[in-house]
Amino acid sequence: MLELLLPQRCLVCAIGGAPLCATCRARLPPLTPPLCGRCGAPTAWPVARCRECAGRRLAFASARAALRYDEQVRRLVRAWKEQGQRGLAEDAAAIVAERLAWPDAGLVTFVPPDPGRRLTRGYHPAQRLAQALARRWQLPCEPRLERSGGSHRQRGLSLAERRRNVRGAFRAEAVHGTIVLVDDVYTSGATADAAASALRAAGARRVEVVTFARAIRGSQ
Ligand SMILES: [Zn+2]
Ligand SMILES: [Zn+2]
């Protein structure tokens, strides 16, 4: 309700009008090939596995993102989480759908919210993004994952700690076929991997991770 009454401002540059103005939208940094075919990291040439994911057992088949998670995108995502901007899910879905090929999957699901994070008016960006994407891709979107207890905040942890921290963090309901797993940001890949692992254990043949943005190692 409050959201409707407040004047809408661009979350990046604060100009009045929309949560993401056309100028800032056009300036968002795309994640462009060549990329690692598995984890989606930018690489010097196209590779099946890269330095970031080689030797890691990953439960997902691919991880794709529309944007590089730079300072501007970080600000946008933070505001999206903290202010529960509803209009932004559509913008984010449009950007993802423009940049990524239509997935050959049967279901879209999403990484559930961390229980330690209080949702702004029940607004969970990953879920809204998943729903908006599923509409565009004409696929069903259903919750299939839940956290298996405790808080698993990843912030401030090292890469090894992040992986340990989320192992076994998710439980999934029975699924089958290829699943698109949506989250707002791919950071270390530990959360995506743990969630994909639960989906695979619950029957998914293949899990494709799709995120709005992806952190780039060494440029954060
Ligand atoms: Zn702007
Ligand atoms: Zn990789």
mmCIF file of C-alpha atoms and ligand atoms in Angstrom:
data_model
loop_
_atom_site.group_PDB
_atom_site.id
_atom_site.type_symbol
_atom_site.label_atom_id
_atom_site.label_comp_id
_atom_site.label_asym_id
_atom_site.label_seq_id
_atom_site.Cartn_x
_atom_site.Cartn_y
_atom_site.Cartn_z
ATOM 1 C CA MET A 1 0.000 0.000 0.000
ATOM 2 C CA LEU A 2 2.701 2.406 1.083
ATOM 3 C CA GLU A 3 4.582 1.561 -2.075
ATOM 4 C CA LEU A 4 1.731 2.862 -4.203
ATOM 5 C CA LEU A 5 1.648 6.189 -2.409
ATOM 6 C CA LEU A 6 5.348 6.964 -2.419
ATOM 7 C CA PRO A 7 6.742 8.647 -5.516
ATOM 8 C CA GLN A 8 8.669 6.075 -7.521
ATOM 9 C CA ARG A 9 12.405 6.731 -7.921
ATOM 10 C CA CYS A 10 15.160 4.936 -9.822
ATOM 11 C CA LEU A 11 17.003 2.746 -7.333
ATOM 12 C CA VAL A 12 20.330 3.427 -9.035
ATOM 13 C CA CYS A 13 20.329 7.166 -9.799
ATOM 14 C CA ALA A 14 17.259 8.351 -7.804
ATOM 15 C CA ILE A 15 15.639 10.135 -10.743
ATOM 16 C CA GLY A 16 11.840 10.155 -10.431
ATOM 17 C CA GLY A 17 9.648 7.817 -12.496
ATOM 18 C CA ALA A 18 10.344 4.090 -12.299
ATOM 19 C CA PRO A 19 12.344 1.771 -9.995
ATOM 20 C CA LEU A 20 14.849 1.384 -12.841
ATOM 21 C CA CYS A 21 15.077 4.272 -15.313
ATOM 22 C CA ALA A 22 15.827 3.669 -18.998
ATOM 23 C CA THR A 23 19.285 5.236 -18.785
ATOM 24 C CA CYS A 24 20.400 3.085 -15.860
ATOM 25 C CA ARG A 25 18.801 -0.012 -17.385
ATOM 26 C CA ALA A 26 20.799 0.495 -20.592
ATOM 27 C CA ARG A 27 23.994 0.928 -18.556
ATOM 28 C CA LEU A 28 23.696 -2.291 -16.542
ATOM 29 C CA PRO A 29 26.790 -4.390 -17.289
ATOM 30 C CA PRO A 30 25.894 -7.480 -19.330
ATOM 31 C CA LEU A 31 27.668 -10.765 -18.706
ATOM 32 C CA THR A 32 28.964 -11.526 -22.190
ATOM 33 C CA PRO A 33 30.675 -14.566 -23.739
ATOM 34 C CA PRO A 34 33.099 -16.206 -23.777
ATOM 35 C CA LEU A 35 31.906 -17.916 -20.607
ATOM 36 C CA CYS A 36 32.496 -21.171 -18.795
ATOM 37 C CA GLY A 37 29.808 -23.578 -20.036
ATOM 38 C CA ARG A 38 29.311 -24.954 -16.560
ATOM 39 C CA CYS A 39 29.475 -22.150 -13.998
ATOM 40 C CA GLY A 40 29.061 -19.142 -16.295
ATOM 41 C CA ALA A 41 32.266 -17.359 -15.268
ATOM 42 C CA PRO A 42 33.779 -15.068 -17.919
ATOM 43 C CA THR A 43 36.757 -16.772 -19.554
ATOM 44 C CA ALA A 44 39.342 -15.923 -22.221
ATOM 45 C CA TRP A 45 37.684 -18.392 -24.603
ATOM 46 C CA PRO A 46 34.706 -20.770 -24.340
ATOM 47 C CA VAL A 47 35.482 -23.699 -22.015
ATOM 48 C CA ALA A 48 33.501 -26.599 -20.540
ATOM 49 C CA ARG A 49 35.013 -26.036 -17.075
ATOM 50 C CA CYS A 50 37.054 -23.086 -15.846
ATOM 51 C CA ARG A 51 39.548 -22.345 -13.120
ATOM 52 C CA GLU A 52 36.700 -21.300 -10.819
ATOM 53 C CA CYS A 53 34.773 -24.581 -11.068
ATOM 54 C CA ALA A 54 37.298 -27.197 -12.235
ATOM 55 C CA GLY A 55 37.609 -29.985 -9.701
ATOM 56 C CA ARG A 56 34.380 -28.999 -7.939
ATOM 57 C CA ARG A 57 31.551 -31.469 -7.978
ATOM 58 C CA LEU A 58 28.658 -29.280 -9.018
ATOM 59 C CA ALA A 59 25.078 -30.512 -8.785
ATOM 60 C CA PHE A 60 23.831 -28.105 -11.456
ATOM 61 C CA ALA A 61 24.438 -28.614 -15.171
ATOM 62 C CA SER A 62 24.837 -24.920 -15.955
ATOM 63 C CA ALA A 63 24.650 -21.514 -14.314
ATOM 64 C CA ARG A 64 23.695 -18.537 -16.450
ATOM 65 C CA ALA A 65 23.235 -14.892 -15.508
ATOM 66 C CA ALA A 66 22.188 -11.745 -17.342
ATOM 67 C CA LEU A 67 24.475 -9.225 -15.649
ATOM 68 C CA ARG A 68 27.823 -8.820 -13.949
ATOM 69 C CA TYR A 69 27.334 -8.162 -10.255
ATOM 70 C CA ASP A 70 29.161 -4.818 -10.126
ATOM 71 C CA GLU A 71 28.650 -1.975 -7.645
ATOM 72 C CA GLN A 72 25.690 -0.556 -9.557
ATOM 73 C CA VAL A 73 23.893 -3.908 -9.769
ATOM 74 C CA ARG A 74 24.724 -4.576 -6.134
ATOM 75 C CA ARG A 75 22.987 -1.337 -5.159
ATOM 76 C CA LEU A 76 19.989 -2.234 -7.276
ATOM 77 C CA VAL A 77 19.673 -5.739 -5.800
ATOM 78 C CA ARG A 78 20.086 -4.446 -2.254
ATOM 79 C CA ALA A 79 17.270 -1.947 -2.748
ATOM 80 C CA TRP A 80 15.169 -4.647 -4.409
ATOM 81 C CA LYS A 81 15.581 -6.828 -1.304
ATOM 82 C CA GLU A 82 15.214 -4.098 1.273
ATOM 83 C CA GLN A 83 12.363 -2.178 -0.289
ATOM 84 C CA GLY A 84 10.500 -5.074 -1.861
ATOM 85 C CA GLN A 85 10.078 -3.204 -5.138
ATOM 86 C CA ARG A 86 7.419 -5.140 -6.981
ATOM 87 C CA GLY A 87 7.934 -3.519 -10.375
ATOM 88 C CA LEU A 88 11.553 -4.567 -10.363
ATOM 89 C CA ALA A 89 10.850 -8.279 -10.729
ATOM 90 C CA GLU A 90 9.325 -7.602 -14.153
ATOM 91 C CA ASP A 91 12.286 -5.456 -15.190
ATOM 92 C CA ALA A 92 14.733 -8.096 -13.976
ATOM 93 C CA ALA A 93 12.824 -10.883 -15.744
ATOM 94 C CA ALA A 94 12.749 -8.868 -18.971
ATOM 95 C CA ILE A 95 16.519 -8.337 -18.777
ATOM 96 C CA VAL A 96 17.156 -12.045 -18.088
ATOM 97 C CA ALA A 97 14.775 -13.187 -20.837
ATOM 98 C CA GLU A 98 16.420 -10.807 -23.334
ATOM 99 C CA ARG A 99 19.868 -12.152 -22.632
ATOM 100 C CA LEU A 100 19.430 -15.873 -21.976
ATOM 101 C CA ALA A 101 18.110 -18.513 -24.341
ATOM 102 C CA TRP A 102 14.731 -20.042 -23.567
ATOM 103 C CA PRO A 103 15.353 -23.059 -21.294
ATOM 104 C CA ASP A 104 14.311 -26.563 -22.300
ATOM 105 C CA ALA A 105 12.792 -27.419 -18.920
ATOM 106 C CA GLY A 106 9.553 -28.520 -17.323
ATOM 107 C CA LEU A 107 9.465 -26.404 -14.194
ATOM 108 C CA VAL A 108 10.837 -23.199 -12.706
ATOM 109 C CA THR A 109 11.578 -23.067 -8.990
ATOM 110 C CA PHE A 110 13.614 -20.728 -6.769
ATOM 111 C CA VAL A 111 16.018 -20.607 -3.845
ATOM 112 C CA PRO A 112 13.871 -20.023 -0.739
ATOM 113 C CA PRO A 113 14.532 -17.067 1.567
ATOM 114 C CA ASP A 114 17.019 -17.358 4.381
ATOM 115 C CA PRO A 115 15.064 -17.684 7.632
ATOM 116 C CA GLY A 116 17.516 -15.251 9.249
ATOM 117 C CA ARG A 117 16.475 -12.539 6.809
ATOM 118 C CA ARG A 118 13.249 -10.761 7.532
ATOM 119 C CA LEU A 119 11.381 -10.327 4.269
ATOM 120 C CA THR A 120 10.096 -6.865 3.445
ATOM 121 C CA ARG A 121 6.314 -7.299 3.464
ATOM 122 C CA GLY A 122 6.795 -10.955 2.580
ATOM 123 C CA TYR A 123 8.579 -9.985 -0.614
ATOM 124 C CA HIS A 124 11.186 -12.490 -1.784
ATOM 125 C CA PRO A 125 13.047 -11.262 -4.923
ATOM 126 C CA ALA A 126 14.138 -14.741 -6.103
ATOM 127 C CA GLN A 127 10.539 -15.962 -6.010
ATOM 128 C CA ARG A 128 9.191 -12.884 -7.826
ATOM 129 C CA LEU A 129 11.892 -13.175 -10.456
ATOM 130 C CA ALA A 130 11.160 -16.903 -10.895
ATOM 131 C CA GLN A 131 7.427 -16.214 -11.290
ATOM 132 C CA ALA A 132 7.977 -13.405 -13.794
ATOM 133 C CA LEU A 133 10.438 -15.513 -15.797
ATOM 134 C CA ALA A 134 8.159 -18.551 -15.787
ATOM 135 C CA ARG A 135 5.366 -16.422 -17.291
ATOM 136 C CA ARG A 136 7.664 -15.296 -20.076
ATOM 137 C CA TRP A 137 8.955 -18.809 -20.689
ATOM 138 C CA GLN A 138 5.446 -20.277 -20.404
ATOM 139 C CA LEU A 139 6.522 -22.743 -17.738
ATOM 140 C CA PRO A 140 4.939 -23.524 -14.389
ATOM 141 C CA CYS A 141 6.625 -21.962 -11.342
ATOM 142 C CA GLU A 142 6.311 -23.771 -8.051
ATOM 143 C CA PRO A 143 8.132 -23.751 -4.718
ATOM 144 C CA ARG A 144 9.988 -27.045 -4.448
ATOM 145 C CA LEU A 145 12.715 -26.229 -1.927
ATOM 146 C CA GLU A 146 12.796 -25.404 1.727
ATOM 147 C CA ARG A 147 15.590 -24.675 4.135
ATOM 148 C CA SER A 148 16.295 -27.579 6.416
ATOM 149 C CA GLY A 149 16.763 -25.414 9.473
ATOM 150 C CA GLY A 150 18.880 -22.718 11.059
ATOM 151 C CA SER A 151 20.226 -19.605 9.455
ATOM 152 C CA HIS A 152 22.737 -20.028 6.699
ATOM 153 C CA ARG A 153 23.841 -16.509 5.991
ATOM 154 C CA GLN A 154 26.764 -16.532 3.614
ATOM 155 C CA ARG A 155 27.885 -12.965 4.018
ATOM 156 C CA GLY A 156 31.419 -12.476 5.268
ATOM 157 C CA LEU A 157 32.387 -16.128 4.936
ATOM 158 C CA SER A 158 35.296 -17.460 2.918
ATOM 159 C CA LEU A 159 34.620 -19.620 -0.106
ATOM 160 C CA ALA A 160 35.391 -22.866 1.753
ATOM 161 C CA GLU A 161 33.224 -21.755 4.678
ATOM 162 C CA ARG A 162 30.374 -20.886 2.332
ATOM 163 C CA ARG A 163 30.424 -24.352 0.829
ATOM 164 C CA ARG A 164 30.509 -26.034 4.237
ATOM 165 C CA ASN A 165 27.851 -23.707 5.578
ATOM 166 C CA VAL A 166 25.207 -24.544 2.981
ATOM 167 C CA ARG A 167 25.862 -28.250 2.585
ATOM 168 C CA GLY A 168 22.598 -30.012 3.392
ATOM 169 C CA ALA A 169 20.873 -26.646 3.857
ATOM 170 C CA PHE A 170 17.953 -27.524 1.569
ATOM 171 C CA ARG A 171 15.254 -30.142 1.295
ATOM 172 C CA ALA A 172 13.284 -30.615 -1.916
ATOM 173 C CA GLU A 173 9.887 -32.047 -2.738
ATOM 174 C CA ALA A 174 9.725 -34.759 -5.383
ATOM 175 C CA VAL A 175 10.588 -33.417 -8.851
ATOM 176 C CA HIS A 176 11.470 -34.885 -12.223
ATOM 177 C CA GLY A 177 12.985 -33.861 -15.546
ATOM 178 C CA THR A 178 14.849 -30.612 -16.071
ATOM 179 C CA ILE A 179 14.361 -27.855 -13.498
ATOM 180 C CA VAL A 180 15.282 -24.181 -13.804
ATOM 181 C CA LEU A 181 16.514 -22.956 -10.425
ATOM 182 C CA VAL A 182 16.248 -19.173 -10.042
ATOM 183 C CA ASP A 183 18.074 -16.907 -7.602
ATOM 184 C CA ASP A 184 18.760 -13.181 -7.630
ATOM 185 C CA VAL A 185 22.566 -13.350 -7.483
ATOM 186 C CA TYR A 186 25.157 -16.073 -8.056
ATOM 187 C CA THR A 187 28.023 -15.324 -5.703
ATOM 188 C CA SER A 188 30.265 -18.300 -4.877
ATOM 189 C CA GLY A 189 27.888 -20.857 -6.371
ATOM 190 C CA ALA A 190 27.676 -22.623 -3.000
ATOM 191 C CA THR A 191 23.979 -21.856 -2.485
ATOM 192 C CA ALA A 192 23.052 -22.792 -6.061
ATOM 193 C CA ASP A 193 25.009 -26.019 -5.720
ATOM 194 C CA ALA A 194 23.405 -26.983 -2.404
ATOM 195 C CA ALA A 195 19.905 -26.226 -3.703
ATOM 196 C CA ALA A 196 20.582 -28.100 -6.956
ATOM 197 C CA SER A 197 21.923 -31.011 -4.974
ATOM 198 C CA ALA A 198 18.644 -31.249 -3.013
ATOM 199 C CA LEU A 199 16.648 -31.105 -6.274
ATOM 200 C CA ARG A 200 18.782 -33.847 -7.816
ATOM 201 C CA ALA A 201 18.329 -35.989 -4.704
ATOM 202 C CA ALA A 202 14.560 -35.421 -5.021
ATOM 203 C CA GLY A 203 14.529 -36.739 -8.597
ATOM 204 C CA ALA A 204 15.549 -33.903 -10.946
ATOM 205 C CA ARG A 205 17.466 -35.223 -13.938
ATOM 206 C CA ARG A 206 19.086 -31.862 -14.647
ATOM 207 C CA VAL A 207 19.181 -28.496 -12.887
ATOM 208 C CA GLU A 208 19.912 -25.261 -14.764
ATOM 209 C CA VAL A 209 20.651 -22.261 -12.572
ATOM 210 C CA VAL A 210 19.487 -18.848 -13.769
ATOM 211 C CA THR A 211 20.267 -15.631 -11.905
ATOM 212 C CA PHE A 212 19.807 -11.932 -12.487
ATOM 213 C CA ALA A 213 23.494 -11.205 -11.806
ATOM 214 C CA ARG A 214 26.734 -13.052 -11.233
ATOM 215 C CA ALA A 215 29.696 -12.039 -9.093
ATOM 216 C CA ILE A 216 32.942 -12.038 -11.038
ATOM 217 C CA ARG A 217 35.904 -13.425 -9.118
ATOM 218 C CA GLY A 218 38.683 -10.914 -8.693
ATOM 219 C CA SER A 219 36.564 -7.912 -9.633
ATOM 220 C CA GLN A 220 34.254 -7.612 -6.676
HETATM 221 ZN ZN ZN B 1 18.416 5.643 -13.046
HETATM 222 ZN ZN ZN B 2 33.405 -22.653 -14.532
#
